[in-house]
C-alpha cells in the first residue's frame, strides 16, 4: 500500500480532557494535510524532530492486551509517523525505541520487543527510500538485532529520502561518556588537538547530524529520561498526553503548531 493511502487510513484519536489548550494555534486542513496546508510550519519546519516513544505498555494494559501487542502497535505507528514527518518537510527524525534501562525488563518482554524492533528496521529499510542510522551501543544488543541495524545503515546510505535514526540500546549519559573517552584519547595521541564544543559534538554518536529542534514525548511524562542530553540542549520540548499507539497525525501537527509559535532566540 502506498504510504499516502496508509496515512488516509489512520484514525484520529479524541483528545484527553487535560490536553493542552491549542486555541489560536493553526490547525491542519485534515488527516492528509501537508506543509502547504499548514502555512505557519511551511516557511520554517523543524529540521530535526526527536521522539521519545512512550506508553506502549500502558496502552496494552488499558486495552486488555498483552504487552507485546502494545509494542507492535507502537512500531506500526512509527511507520505511519515517519510518513507524516516527511509530508511536512522534516528532514531528520530520531526515534528512541529502547534505552539501556529498558534492557533490565523481563526476558520474555525484552525478547519480543527486540524482535519487533528488528522487523521494524527491516520494513523501513526495504522501502529503499529513507536513510537509516543506529544510535546506541550495539554490544548491548543481540547479534541479530545489531546486525539488522548495521545492515539497514549500510544498505540505505545512498537513499534520497529523509534521515531516520533509531536510538536502540541508547543512553544520553553513555553517549557523553563515550565521547569524553574518545576526546581524552585524541588529546593524548594527537598533537595540537583542540577540545571544543565542535570537537566534542563530532565525538558523539550523532556526529554529522543536526541537533534536534524539537523533542516530542508521548504518554504525558514530562522529562527527557536521559535522551540526547547534549544534543537537545536548545531544543523545544513538547509533552503530548496521549499514549504512543494512539498518537496521530493531528497530534504531530499540534506539536508543530506549538513549535511554530515559539520564539527561538538562542540567548540573544
PDB file of N, CA and C in Angstrom, residues 176-235:
ATOM      1  N   UNK A 176      27.609  10.628  26.090  1.00  0.00           N
ATOM      2  CA  UNK A 176      28.548  11.667  26.522  1.00  0.00           C
ATOM      3  C   UNK A 176      29.834  11.046  27.072  1.00  0.00           C
ATOM      4  N   UNK A 177      29.691   9.970  27.859  1.00  0.00           N
ATOM      5  CA  UNK A 177      30.876   9.305  28.400  1.00  0.00           C
ATOM      6  C   UNK A 177      31.756   8.737  27.293  1.00  0.00           C
ATOM      7  N   UNK A 178      31.138   8.109  26.308  1.00  0.00           N
ATOM      8  CA  UNK A 178      31.906   7.543  25.195  1.00  0.00           C
ATOM      9  C   UNK A 178      32.628   8.650  24.429  1.00  0.00           C
ATOM     10  N   UNK A 179      31.956   9.778  24.241  1.00  0.00           N
ATOM     11  CA  UNK A 179      32.591  10.907  23.561  1.00  0.00           C
ATOM     12  C   UNK A 179      33.754  11.452  24.384  1.00  0.00           C
ATOM     13  N   UNK A 180      33.576  11.510  25.708  1.00  0.00           N
ATOM     14  CA  UNK A 180      34.643  12.012  26.581  1.00  0.00           C
ATOM     15  C   UNK A 180      35.872  11.106  26.515  1.00  0.00           C
ATOM     16  N   UNK A 181      35.633   9.799  26.477  1.00  0.00           N
ATOM     17  CA  UNK A 181      36.767   8.851  26.367  1.00  0.00           C
ATOM     18  C   UNK A 181      37.505   9.056  25.050  1.00  0.00           C
ATOM     19  N   UNK A 182      36.748   9.227  23.968  1.00  0.00           N
ATOM     20  CA  UNK A 182      37.362   9.432  22.659  1.00  0.00           C
ATOM     21  C   UNK A 182      38.138  10.745  22.621  1.00  0.00           C
ATOM     22  N   UNK A 183      37.560  11.786  23.177  1.00  0.00           N
ATOM     23  CA  UNK A 183      38.226  13.089  23.212  1.00  0.00           C
ATOM     24  C   UNK A 183      39.520  13.008  24.033  1.00  0.00           C
ATOM     25  N   UNK A 184      39.470  12.310  25.170  1.00  0.00           N
ATOM     26  CA  UNK A 184      40.658  12.167  26.009  1.00  0.00           C
ATOM     27  C   UNK A 184      41.770  11.431  25.257  1.00  0.00           C
ATOM     28  N   UNK A 185      41.377  10.380  24.524  1.00  0.00           N
ATOM     29  CA  UNK A 185      42.363   9.625  23.735  1.00  0.00           C
ATOM     30  C   UNK A 185      42.968  10.504  22.645  1.00  0.00           C
ATOM     31  N   UNK A 186      42.126  11.255  21.951  1.00  0.00           N
ATOM     32  CA  UNK A 186      42.627  12.118  20.882  1.00  0.00           C
ATOM     33  C   UNK A 186      43.525  13.218  21.427  1.00  0.00           C
ATOM     34  N   UNK A 187      43.196  13.732  22.617  1.00  0.00           N
ATOM     35  CA  UNK A 187      44.002  14.800  23.214  1.00  0.00           C
ATOM     36  C   UNK A 187      45.397  14.312  23.559  1.00  0.00           C
ATOM     37  N   UNK A 188      45.493  13.034  23.924  1.00  0.00           N
ATOM     38  CA  UNK A 188      46.785  12.457  24.308  1.00  0.00           C
ATOM     39  C   UNK A 188      47.596  12.056  23.085  1.00  0.00           C
ATOM     40  N   UNK A 189      46.914  11.524  22.060  1.00  0.00           N
ATOM     41  CA  UNK A 189      47.628  10.926  20.929  1.00  0.00           C
ATOM     42  C   UNK A 189      47.818  11.854  19.734  1.00  0.00           C
ATOM     43  N   UNK A 190      47.063  12.942  19.682  1.00  0.00           N
ATOM     44  CA  UNK A 190      47.134  13.835  18.520  1.00  0.00           C
ATOM     45  C   UNK A 190      47.697  15.191  18.935  1.00  0.00           C
ATOM     46  N   UNK A 191      48.853  15.510  18.421  1.00  0.00           N
ATOM     47  CA  UNK A 191      49.485  16.783  18.747  1.00  0.00           C
ATOM     48  C   UNK A 191      48.632  17.942  18.230  1.00  0.00           C
ATOM     49  N   UNK A 192      48.437  18.913  19.081  1.00  0.00           N
ATOM     50  CA  UNK A 192      47.689  20.093  18.681  1.00  0.00           C
ATOM     51  C   UNK A 192      46.183  19.913  18.674  1.00  0.00           C
ATOM     52  N   UNK A 193      45.704  18.785  19.184  1.00  0.00           N
ATOM     53  CA  UNK A 193      44.257  18.556  19.205  1.00  0.00           C
ATOM     54  C   UNK A 193      43.587  19.544  20.152  1.00  0.00           C
ATOM     55  N   UNK A 194      42.522  20.158  19.692  1.00  0.00           N
ATOM     56  CA  UNK A 194      41.818  21.170  20.488  1.00  0.00           C
ATOM     57  C   UNK A 194      40.478  20.619  20.968  1.00  0.00           C
ATOM     58  N   UNK A 195      40.259  20.717  22.263  1.00  0.00           N
ATOM     59  CA  UNK A 195      38.974  20.293  22.832  1.00  0.00           C
ATOM     60  C   UNK A 195      38.022  21.485  22.778  1.00  0.00           C
ATOM     61  N   UNK A 196      36.927  21.317  22.069  1.00  0.00           N
ATOM     62  CA  UNK A 196      35.948  22.385  21.897  1.00  0.00           C
ATOM     63  C   UNK A 196      34.556  21.774  21.796  1.00  0.00           C
ATOM     64  N   UNK A 197      33.536  22.627  21.789  1.00  0.00           N
ATOM     65  CA  UNK A 197      32.169  22.123  21.602  1.00  0.00           C
ATOM     66  C   UNK A 197      32.061  21.379  20.281  1.00  0.00           C
ATOM     67  N   UNK A 198      32.708  21.910  19.260  1.00  0.00           N
ATOM     68  CA  UNK A 198      32.628  21.285  17.946  1.00  0.00           C
ATOM     69  C   UNK A 198      33.291  19.915  17.936  1.00  0.00           C
ATOM     70  N   UNK A 199      34.493  19.821  18.504  1.00  0.00           N
ATOM     71  CA  UNK A 199      35.182  18.524  18.501  1.00  0.00           C
ATOM     72  C   UNK A 199      34.449  17.519  19.381  1.00  0.00           C
ATOM     73  N   UNK A 200      33.838  17.984  20.456  1.00  0.00           N
ATOM     74  CA  UNK A 200      33.085  17.080  21.327  1.00  0.00           C
ATOM     75  C   UNK A 200      31.835  16.578  20.609  1.00  0.00           C
ATOM     76  N   UNK A 201      31.139  17.484  19.927  1.00  0.00           N
ATOM     77  CA  UNK A 201      29.939  17.074  19.192  1.00  0.00           C
ATOM     78  C   UNK A 201      30.275  16.050  18.121  1.00  0.00           C
ATOM     79  N   UNK A 202      31.452  16.195  17.524  1.00  0.00           N
ATOM     80  CA  UNK A 202      31.870  15.238  16.492  1.00  0.00           C
ATOM     81  C   UNK A 202      32.209  13.877  17.067  1.00  0.00           C
ATOM     82  N   UNK A 203      32.444  13.805  18.378  1.00  0.00           N
ATOM     83  CA  UNK A 203      32.754  12.533  19.024  1.00  0.00           C
ATOM     84  C   UNK A 203      31.497  11.805  19.497  1.00  0.00           C
ATOM     85  N   UNK A 204      30.361  12.471  19.456  1.00  0.00           N
ATOM     86  CA  UNK A 204      29.113  11.842  19.869  1.00  0.00           C
ATOM     87  C   UNK A 204      28.594  10.904  18.787  1.00  0.00           C
ATOM     88  N   UNK A 205      27.650  10.050  19.158  1.00  0.00           N
ATOM     89  CA  UNK A 205      27.092   9.099  18.193  1.00  0.00           C
ATOM     90  C   UNK A 205      26.323   9.797  17.080  1.00  0.00           C
ATOM     91  N   UNK A 206      25.921  11.036  17.319  1.00  0.00           N
ATOM     92  CA  UNK A 206      25.148  11.800  16.338  1.00  0.00           C
ATOM     93  C   UNK A 206      26.018  12.670  15.442  1.00  0.00           C
ATOM     94  N   UNK A 207      27.311  12.424  15.426  1.00  0.00           N
ATOM     95  CA  UNK A 207      28.221  13.223  14.613  1.00  0.00           C
ATOM     96  C   UNK A 207      27.713  13.327  13.181  1.00  0.00           C
ATOM     97  N   UNK A 208      27.693  14.558  12.669  1.00  0.00           N
ATOM     98  CA  UNK A 208      27.244  14.784  11.300  1.00  0.00           C
ATOM     99  C   UNK A 208      25.761  15.053  11.175  1.00  0.00           C
ATOM    100  N   UNK A 209      25.011  14.875  12.255  1.00  0.00           N
ATOM    101  CA  UNK A 209      23.576  15.124  12.238  1.00  0.00           C
ATOM    102  C   UNK A 209      23.282  16.485  12.879  1.00  0.00           C
ATOM    103  N   UNK A 210      22.235  17.159  12.437  1.00  0.00           N
ATOM    104  CA  UNK A 210      21.854  18.398  13.114  1.00  0.00           C
ATOM    105  C   UNK A 210      21.278  18.085  14.494  1.00  0.00           C
ATOM    106  N   UNK A 211      21.471  18.978  15.449  1.00  0.00           N
ATOM    107  CA  UNK A 211      20.837  18.805  16.749  1.00  0.00           C
ATOM    108  C   UNK A 211      19.318  18.895  16.587  1.00  0.00           C
ATOM    109  N   UNK A 212      18.560  18.209  17.426  1.00  0.00           N
ATOM    110  CA  UNK A 212      17.101  18.301  17.309  1.00  0.00           C
ATOM    111  C   UNK A 212      16.595  19.701  17.630  1.00  0.00           C
ATOM    112  N   UNK A 213      15.653  20.160  16.827  1.00  0.00           N
ATOM    113  CA  UNK A 213      14.984  21.431  17.086  1.00  0.00           C
ATOM    114  C   UNK A 213      13.809  21.235  18.032  1.00  0.00           C
ATOM    115  N   UNK A 214      13.212  20.049  17.963  1.00  0.00           N
ATOM    116  CA  UNK A 214      12.007  19.748  18.730  1.00  0.00           C
ATOM    117  C   UNK A 214      12.091  18.321  19.234  1.00  0.00           C
ATOM    118  N   UNK A 215      11.821  18.136  20.526  1.00  0.00           N
ATOM    119  CA  UNK A 215      11.715  16.796  21.120  1.00  0.00           C
ATOM    120  C   UNK A 215      10.267  16.591  21.522  1.00  0.00           C
ATOM    121  N   UNK A 216       9.669  15.514  21.043  1.00  0.00           N
ATOM    122  CA  UNK A 216       8.289  15.175  21.361  1.00  0.00           C
ATOM    123  C   UNK A 216       8.279  13.900  22.204  1.00  0.00           C
ATOM    124  N   UNK A 217       7.633  13.977  23.365  1.00  0.00           N
ATOM    125  CA  UNK A 217       7.465  12.769  24.183  1.00  0.00           C
ATOM    126  C   UNK A 217       5.974  12.496  24.349  1.00  0.00           C
ATOM    127  N   UNK A 218       5.584  11.282  24.046  1.00  0.00           N
ATOM    128  CA  UNK A 218       4.196  10.875  24.226  1.00  0.00           C
ATOM    129  C   UNK A 218       3.973  10.350  25.639  1.00  0.00           C
ATOM    130  N   UNK A 219       2.709  10.126  25.976  1.00  0.00           N
ATOM    131  CA  UNK A 219       2.246   9.455  27.215  1.00  0.00           C
ATOM    132  C   UNK A 219       2.052  10.386  28.393  1.00  0.00           C
ATOM    133  N   UNK A 220       2.386  11.673  28.263  1.00  0.00           N
ATOM    134  CA  UNK A 220       2.174  12.615  29.350  1.00  0.00           C
ATOM    135  C   UNK A 220       3.331  12.772  30.310  1.00  0.00           C
ATOM    136  N   UNK A 221       4.337  11.920  30.224  1.00  0.00           N
ATOM    137  CA  UNK A 221       5.518  12.084  31.081  1.00  0.00           C
ATOM    138  C   UNK A 221       6.273  13.339  30.649  1.00  0.00           C
ATOM    139  N   UNK A 222       6.779  14.088  31.622  1.00  0.00           N
ATOM    140  CA  UNK A 222       7.413  15.368  31.313  1.00  0.00           C
ATOM    141  C   UNK A 222       8.864  15.385  31.774  1.00  0.00           C
ATOM    142  N   UNK A 223       9.662  14.579  31.114  1.00  0.00           N
ATOM    143  CA  UNK A 223      11.105  14.524  31.391  1.00  0.00           C
ATOM    144  C   UNK A 223      11.796  13.924  30.165  1.00  0.00           C
ATOM    145  N   UNK A 224      13.092  14.151  30.084  1.00  0.00           N
ATOM    146  CA  UNK A 224      13.885  13.607  28.970  1.00  0.00           C
ATOM    147  C   UNK A 224      14.383  12.202  29.254  1.00  0.00           C
ATOM    148  N   UNK A 225      14.484  11.832  30.513  1.00  0.00           N
ATOM    149  CA  UNK A 225      14.931  10.483  30.904  1.00  0.00           C
ATOM    150  C   UNK A 225      16.295  10.129  30.330  1.00  0.00           C
ATOM    151  N   UNK A 226      17.135  11.140  30.133  1.00  0.00           N
ATOM    152  CA  UNK A 226      18.489  10.877  29.642  1.00  0.00           C
ATOM    153  C   UNK A 226      18.613  10.839  28.139  1.00  0.00           C
ATOM    154  N   UNK A 227      17.618  11.314  27.416  1.00  0.00           N
ATOM    155  CA  UNK A 227      17.632  11.245  25.954  1.00  0.00           C
ATOM    156  C   UNK A 227      18.336  12.456  25.357  1.00  0.00           C
ATOM    157  N   UNK A 228      19.359  12.212  24.562  1.00  0.00           N
ATOM    158  CA  UNK A 228      20.071  13.246  23.803  1.00  0.00           C
ATOM    159  C   UNK A 228      20.377  14.474  24.671  1.00  0.00           C
ATOM    160  N   UNK A 229      21.024  14.242  25.790  1.00  0.00           N
ATOM    161  CA  UNK A 229      21.244  15.291  26.776  1.00  0.00           C
ATOM    162  C   UNK A 229      22.093  16.440  26.234  1.00  0.00           C
ATOM    163  N   UNK A 230      23.120  16.117  25.464  1.00  0.00           N
ATOM    164  CA  UNK A 230      23.952  17.155  24.861  1.00  0.00           C
ATOM    165  C   UNK A 230      23.221  17.786  23.670  1.00  0.00           C
ATOM    166  N   UNK A 231      22.684  16.951  22.813  1.00  0.00           N
ATOM    167  CA  UNK A 231      22.131  17.410  21.545  1.00  0.00           C
ATOM    168  C   UNK A 231      20.867  18.244  21.717  1.00  0.00           C
ATOM    169  N   UNK A 232      20.072  17.944  22.759  1.00  0.00           N
ATOM    170  CA  UNK A 232      18.780  18.617  22.933  1.00  0.00           C
ATOM    171  C   UNK A 232      18.866  19.845  23.835  1.00  0.00           C
ATOM    172  N   UNK A 233      20.074  20.344  24.057  1.00  0.00           N
ATOM    173  CA  UNK A 233      20.250  21.467  24.984  1.00  0.00           C
ATOM    174  C   UNK A 233      19.415  22.687  24.602  1.00  0.00           C
ATOM    175  N   UNK A 234      19.242  22.930  23.305  1.00  0.00           N
ATOM    176  CA  UNK A 234      18.498  24.098  22.839  1.00  0.00           C
ATOM    177  C   UNK A 234      17.185  23.727  22.161  1.00  0.00           C
ATOM    178  N   UNK A 235      16.782  22.471  22.275  1.00  0.00           N
ATOM    179  CA  UNK A 235      15.556  22.019  21.616  1.00  0.00           C
ATOM    180  C   UNK A 235      14.318  22.506  22.360  1.00  0.00           C
TER     181      UNK A 235
END
